[in-house]
Amino acid sequence: MKSGLIYKDIGNVLLDRFPELQRKFVSDDLKAEAPLAYPLFELFFKHFFFGLLDTNNDASLIGRVFTFLEEMANSPDRNVTDLLGIAILEPLVFQRERVRRAWKYMGEKTKKLARENAYSGGWQENLPPGEANPN
């Protein structure tokens, strides 16, 4: 499944797909940050996403987030997949309980990238049992 996501548009796509981000961080002008994908993902989206995982109180929104992450994972634009790995997956696989909660929602490509991030950081033991195989 190829994705049409490209790096230069990723910030605006994120804010269009998740208006909840704008409401949650209403004091910040996220549209002004949209061209700066890393700050937008690392400062806002990551905390929004991790909060959803920790509370697990909005299954529909969690599903939308993981669909978006899988779309990012399938992007032909290496900058998009690097952004996903650096801003979201690396901090996710670093935390055992959180990555194990997230695993059941992940698509196959997202899981593959998460495994790669876990191996590169030496955190493969944080993955769910039986999932540490990088292949």
PDB file of C-alpha atoms in Angstrom:
ATOM      1  CA  MET A   1       0.000   0.000   0.000  1.00  0.00           C
ATOM      2  CA  LYS A   2       1.789   3.112  -1.208  1.00  0.00           C
ATOM      3  CA  SER A   3       0.972   6.427   0.378  1.00  0.00           C
ATOM      4  CA  GLY A   4       0.723   9.844  -1.190  1.00  0.00           C
ATOM      5  CA  LEU A   5       2.146  11.636   1.848  1.00  0.00           C
ATOM      6  CA  ILE A   6       5.107  13.872   1.112  1.00  0.00           C
ATOM      7  CA  TYR A   7       7.268  15.723   3.575  1.00  0.00           C
ATOM      8  CA  LYS A   8       6.604  19.268   2.418  1.00  0.00           C
ATOM      9  CA  ASP A   9       2.856  18.817   3.085  1.00  0.00           C
ATOM     10  CA  ILE A  10       2.949  16.564   6.157  1.00  0.00           C
ATOM     11  CA  GLY A  11       2.333  19.291   8.753  1.00  0.00           C
ATOM     12  CA  ASN A  12      -0.774  20.588   7.030  1.00  0.00           C
ATOM     13  CA  VAL A  13      -2.040  17.048   6.413  1.00  0.00           C
ATOM     14  CA  LEU A  14      -1.592  16.259  10.108  1.00  0.00           C
ATOM     15  CA  LEU A  15      -3.576  19.308  11.196  1.00  0.00           C
ATOM     16  CA  ASP A  16      -6.278  18.658   8.606  1.00  0.00           C
ATOM     17  CA  ARG A  17      -6.670  15.042   9.708  1.00  0.00           C
ATOM     18  CA  PHE A  18      -6.541  15.824  13.429  1.00  0.00           C
ATOM     19  CA  PRO A  19      -8.360  19.054  14.223  1.00  0.00           C
ATOM     20  CA  GLU A  20      -8.280  17.758  17.814  1.00  0.00           C
ATOM     21  CA  LEU A  21      -4.660  18.908  17.940  1.00  0.00           C
ATOM     22  CA  GLN A  22      -5.656  22.491  17.278  1.00  0.00           C
ATOM     23  CA  ARG A  23      -8.357  22.330  19.955  1.00  0.00           C
ATOM     24  CA  LYS A  24      -6.081  20.663  22.500  1.00  0.00           C
ATOM     25  CA  PHE A  25      -3.285  23.175  22.013  1.00  0.00           C
ATOM     26  CA  VAL A  26      -5.501  26.185  21.326  1.00  0.00           C
ATOM     27  CA  SER A  27      -3.046  28.619  22.899  1.00  0.00           C
ATOM     28  CA  ASP A  28      -0.447  27.710  20.295  1.00  0.00           C
ATOM     29  CA  ASP A  29      -0.780  28.586  16.638  1.00  0.00           C
ATOM     30  CA  LEU A  30      -0.183  25.152  15.169  1.00  0.00           C
ATOM     31  CA  LYS A  31      -0.859  26.307  11.633  1.00  0.00           C
ATOM     32  CA  ALA A  32       2.200  28.528  11.917  1.00  0.00           C
ATOM     33  CA  GLU A  33       4.230  25.448  12.948  1.00  0.00           C
ATOM     34  CA  ALA A  34       2.896  23.271  10.115  1.00  0.00           C
ATOM     35  CA  PRO A  35       5.820  23.918   7.773  1.00  0.00           C
ATOM     36  CA  LEU A  36       8.152  22.759  10.549  1.00  0.00           C
ATOM     37  CA  ALA A  37       7.283  19.084  10.632  1.00  0.00           C
ATOM     38  CA  TYR A  38       9.689  17.970  13.353  1.00  0.00           C
ATOM     39  CA  PRO A  39       8.564  20.506  15.990  1.00  0.00           C
ATOM     40  CA  LEU A  40       4.934  19.850  15.133  1.00  0.00           C
ATOM     41  CA  PHE A  41       5.328  16.079  15.476  1.00  0.00           C
ATOM     42  CA  GLU A  42       7.748  16.061  18.410  1.00  0.00           C
ATOM     43  CA  LEU A  43       6.181  18.811  20.514  1.00  0.00           C
ATOM     44  CA  PHE A  44       2.503  18.352  19.780  1.00  0.00           C
ATOM     45  CA  PHE A  45       1.527  15.171  17.947  1.00  0.00           C
ATOM     46  CA  LYS A  46       3.728  12.817  19.989  1.00  0.00           C
ATOM     47  CA  HIS A  47       2.248  14.036  23.280  1.00  0.00           C
ATOM     48  CA  PHE A  48      -1.281  13.922  21.857  1.00  0.00           C
ATOM     49  CA  PHE A  49      -0.693  10.372  20.594  1.00  0.00           C
ATOM     50  CA  PHE A  50       0.965   9.132  23.793  1.00  0.00           C
ATOM     51  CA  GLY A  51      -1.856  10.640  25.846  1.00  0.00           C
ATOM     52  CA  LEU A  52      -4.369   8.684  23.782  1.00  0.00           C
ATOM     53  CA  LEU A  53      -2.439   5.472  24.317  1.00  0.00           C
ATOM     54  CA  ASP A  54      -2.123   6.079  28.045  1.00  0.00           C
ATOM     55  CA  THR A  55      -5.806   6.818  28.628  1.00  0.00           C
ATOM     56  CA  ASN A  56      -7.231   4.529  25.928  1.00  0.00           C
ATOM     57  CA  ASN A  57     -10.553   6.370  26.121  1.00  0.00           C
ATOM     58  CA  ASP A  58     -11.243   7.136  22.447  1.00  0.00           C
ATOM     59  CA  ALA A  59     -11.022   4.008  20.283  1.00  0.00           C
ATOM     60  CA  SER A  60     -12.173   5.824  17.155  1.00  0.00           C
ATOM     61  CA  LEU A  61      -9.495   8.505  17.454  1.00  0.00           C
ATOM     62  CA  ILE A  62      -6.825   5.909  18.267  1.00  0.00           C
ATOM     63  CA  GLY A  63      -7.831   4.053  15.108  1.00  0.00           C
ATOM     64  CA  ARG A  64      -7.516   7.233  13.042  1.00  0.00           C
ATOM     65  CA  VAL A  65      -4.067   7.905  14.483  1.00  0.00           C
ATOM     66  CA  PHE A  66      -2.798   4.429  13.643  1.00  0.00           C
ATOM     67  CA  THR A  67      -4.249   4.616  10.136  1.00  0.00           C
ATOM     68  CA  PHE A  68      -2.305   7.858   9.674  1.00  0.00           C
ATOM     69  CA  LEU A  69       0.888   6.323  11.086  1.00  0.00           C
ATOM     70  CA  GLU A  70       0.561   3.384   8.698  1.00  0.00           C
ATOM     71  CA  GLU A  71       0.075   5.804   5.827  1.00  0.00           C
ATOM     72  CA  MET A  72       3.256   7.599   6.896  1.00  0.00           C
ATOM     73  CA  ALA A  73       5.086   4.254   7.123  1.00  0.00           C
ATOM     74  CA  ASN A  74       4.048   3.476   3.549  1.00  0.00           C
ATOM     75  CA  SER A  75       5.090   6.822   2.111  1.00  0.00           C
ATOM     76  CA  PRO A  76       7.600   6.665  -0.739  1.00  0.00           C
ATOM     77  CA  ASP A  77       9.133   9.879   0.662  1.00  0.00           C
ATOM     78  CA  ARG A  78      12.043   8.859   2.897  1.00  0.00           C
ATOM     79  CA  ASN A  79      11.711  12.148   4.796  1.00  0.00           C
ATOM     80  CA  VAL A  80       8.203  11.106   5.916  1.00  0.00           C
ATOM     81  CA  THR A  81       9.331   7.687   7.124  1.00  0.00           C
ATOM     82  CA  ASP A  82      12.351   9.248   8.854  1.00  0.00           C
ATOM     83  CA  LEU A  83      10.038  11.722  10.596  1.00  0.00           C
ATOM     84  CA  LEU A  84       7.831   8.852  11.760  1.00  0.00           C
ATOM     85  CA  GLY A  85      10.820   6.923  13.065  1.00  0.00           C
ATOM     86  CA  ILE A  86      12.532   9.804  14.831  1.00  0.00           C
ATOM     87  CA  ALA A  87       9.561  11.714  16.227  1.00  0.00           C
ATOM     88  CA  ILE A  88       7.152   8.879  17.042  1.00  0.00           C
ATOM     89  CA  LEU A  89       8.491   5.333  16.810  1.00  0.00           C
ATOM     90  CA  GLU A  90      11.836   5.792  18.560  1.00  0.00           C
ATOM     91  CA  PRO A  91      10.291   7.316  21.704  1.00  0.00           C
ATOM     92  CA  LEU A  92       7.485   4.741  21.496  1.00  0.00           C
ATOM     93  CA  VAL A  93       9.724   1.641  21.411  1.00  0.00           C
ATOM     94  CA  PHE A  94      11.834   3.092  24.219  1.00  0.00           C
ATOM     95  CA  GLN A  95       8.861   2.640  26.578  1.00  0.00           C
ATOM     96  CA  ARG A  96       7.959  -1.022  27.043  1.00  0.00           C
ATOM     97  CA  GLU A  97       4.402  -0.663  28.359  1.00  0.00           C
ATOM     98  CA  ARG A  98       3.434   1.947  25.801  1.00  0.00           C
ATOM     99  CA  VAL A  99       4.793   0.089  22.763  1.00  0.00           C
ATOM    100  CA  ARG A 100       3.093  -3.099  23.902  1.00  0.00           C
ATOM    101  CA  ARG A 101      -0.240  -1.274  24.229  1.00  0.00           C
ATOM    102  CA  ALA A 102       0.261   0.256  20.782  1.00  0.00           C
ATOM    103  CA  TRP A 103       1.267  -2.965  19.035  1.00  0.00           C
ATOM    104  CA  LYS A 104      -2.257  -4.316  18.549  1.00  0.00           C
ATOM    105  CA  TYR A 105      -3.242  -1.174  16.649  1.00  0.00           C
ATOM    106  CA  MET A 106      -0.213  -0.985  14.356  1.00  0.00           C
ATOM    107  CA  GLY A 107      -0.273  -1.867  10.696  1.00  0.00           C
ATOM    108  CA  GLU A 108       2.375  -4.190   9.259  1.00  0.00           C
ATOM    109  CA  LYS A 109       4.666  -1.488   7.884  1.00  0.00           C
ATOM    110  CA  THR A 110       4.484   0.502  11.131  1.00  0.00           C
ATOM    111  CA  LYS A 111       5.425  -2.664  13.050  1.00  0.00           C
ATOM    112  CA  LYS A 112       8.350  -3.256  10.705  1.00  0.00           C
ATOM    113  CA  LEU A 113       9.660   0.284  11.248  1.00  0.00           C
ATOM    114  CA  ALA A 114       9.092  -0.025  15.010  1.00  0.00           C
ATOM    115  CA  ARG A 115      11.168  -3.223  15.056  1.00  0.00           C
ATOM    116  CA  GLU A 116      13.945  -1.461  13.144  1.00  0.00           C
ATOM    117  CA  ASN A 117      13.877   1.436  15.619  1.00  0.00           C
ATOM    118  CA  ALA A 118      13.920  -0.974  18.552  1.00  0.00           C
ATOM    119  CA  TYR A 119      16.943  -2.802  17.154  1.00  0.00           C
ATOM    120  CA  SER A 120      18.856   0.361  16.337  1.00  0.00           C
ATOM    121  CA  GLY A 121      18.305   1.634  19.884  1.00  0.00           C
ATOM    122  CA  GLY A 122      18.895  -1.695  21.618  1.00  0.00           C
ATOM    123  CA  TRP A 123      15.316  -1.796  22.915  1.00  0.00           C
ATOM    124  CA  GLN A 124      14.054  -4.950  21.194  1.00  0.00           C
ATOM    125  CA  GLU A 125      13.188  -6.457  24.599  1.00  0.00           C
ATOM    126  CA  ASN A 126      10.544  -3.734  24.937  1.00  0.00           C
ATOM    127  CA  LEU A 127       8.565  -5.176  22.018  1.00  0.00           C
ATOM    128  CA  PRO A 128       5.777  -7.663  22.714  1.00  0.00           C
ATOM    129  CA  PRO A 129       6.921 -11.272  23.232  1.00  0.00           C
ATOM    130  CA  GLY A 130       7.691 -12.936  19.916  1.00  0.00           C
ATOM    131  CA  GLU A 131       7.747  -9.647  17.989  1.00  0.00           C
ATOM    132  CA  ALA A 132      11.433  -8.777  18.266  1.00  0.00           C
ATOM    133  CA  ASN A 133      12.391 -10.590  15.051  1.00  0.00           C
ATOM    134  CA  PRO A 134      13.354  -7.802  12.618  1.00  0.00           C
ATOM    135  CA  ASN A 135      12.088  -9.754   9.587  1.00  0.00           C
TER     136      ASN A 135
END
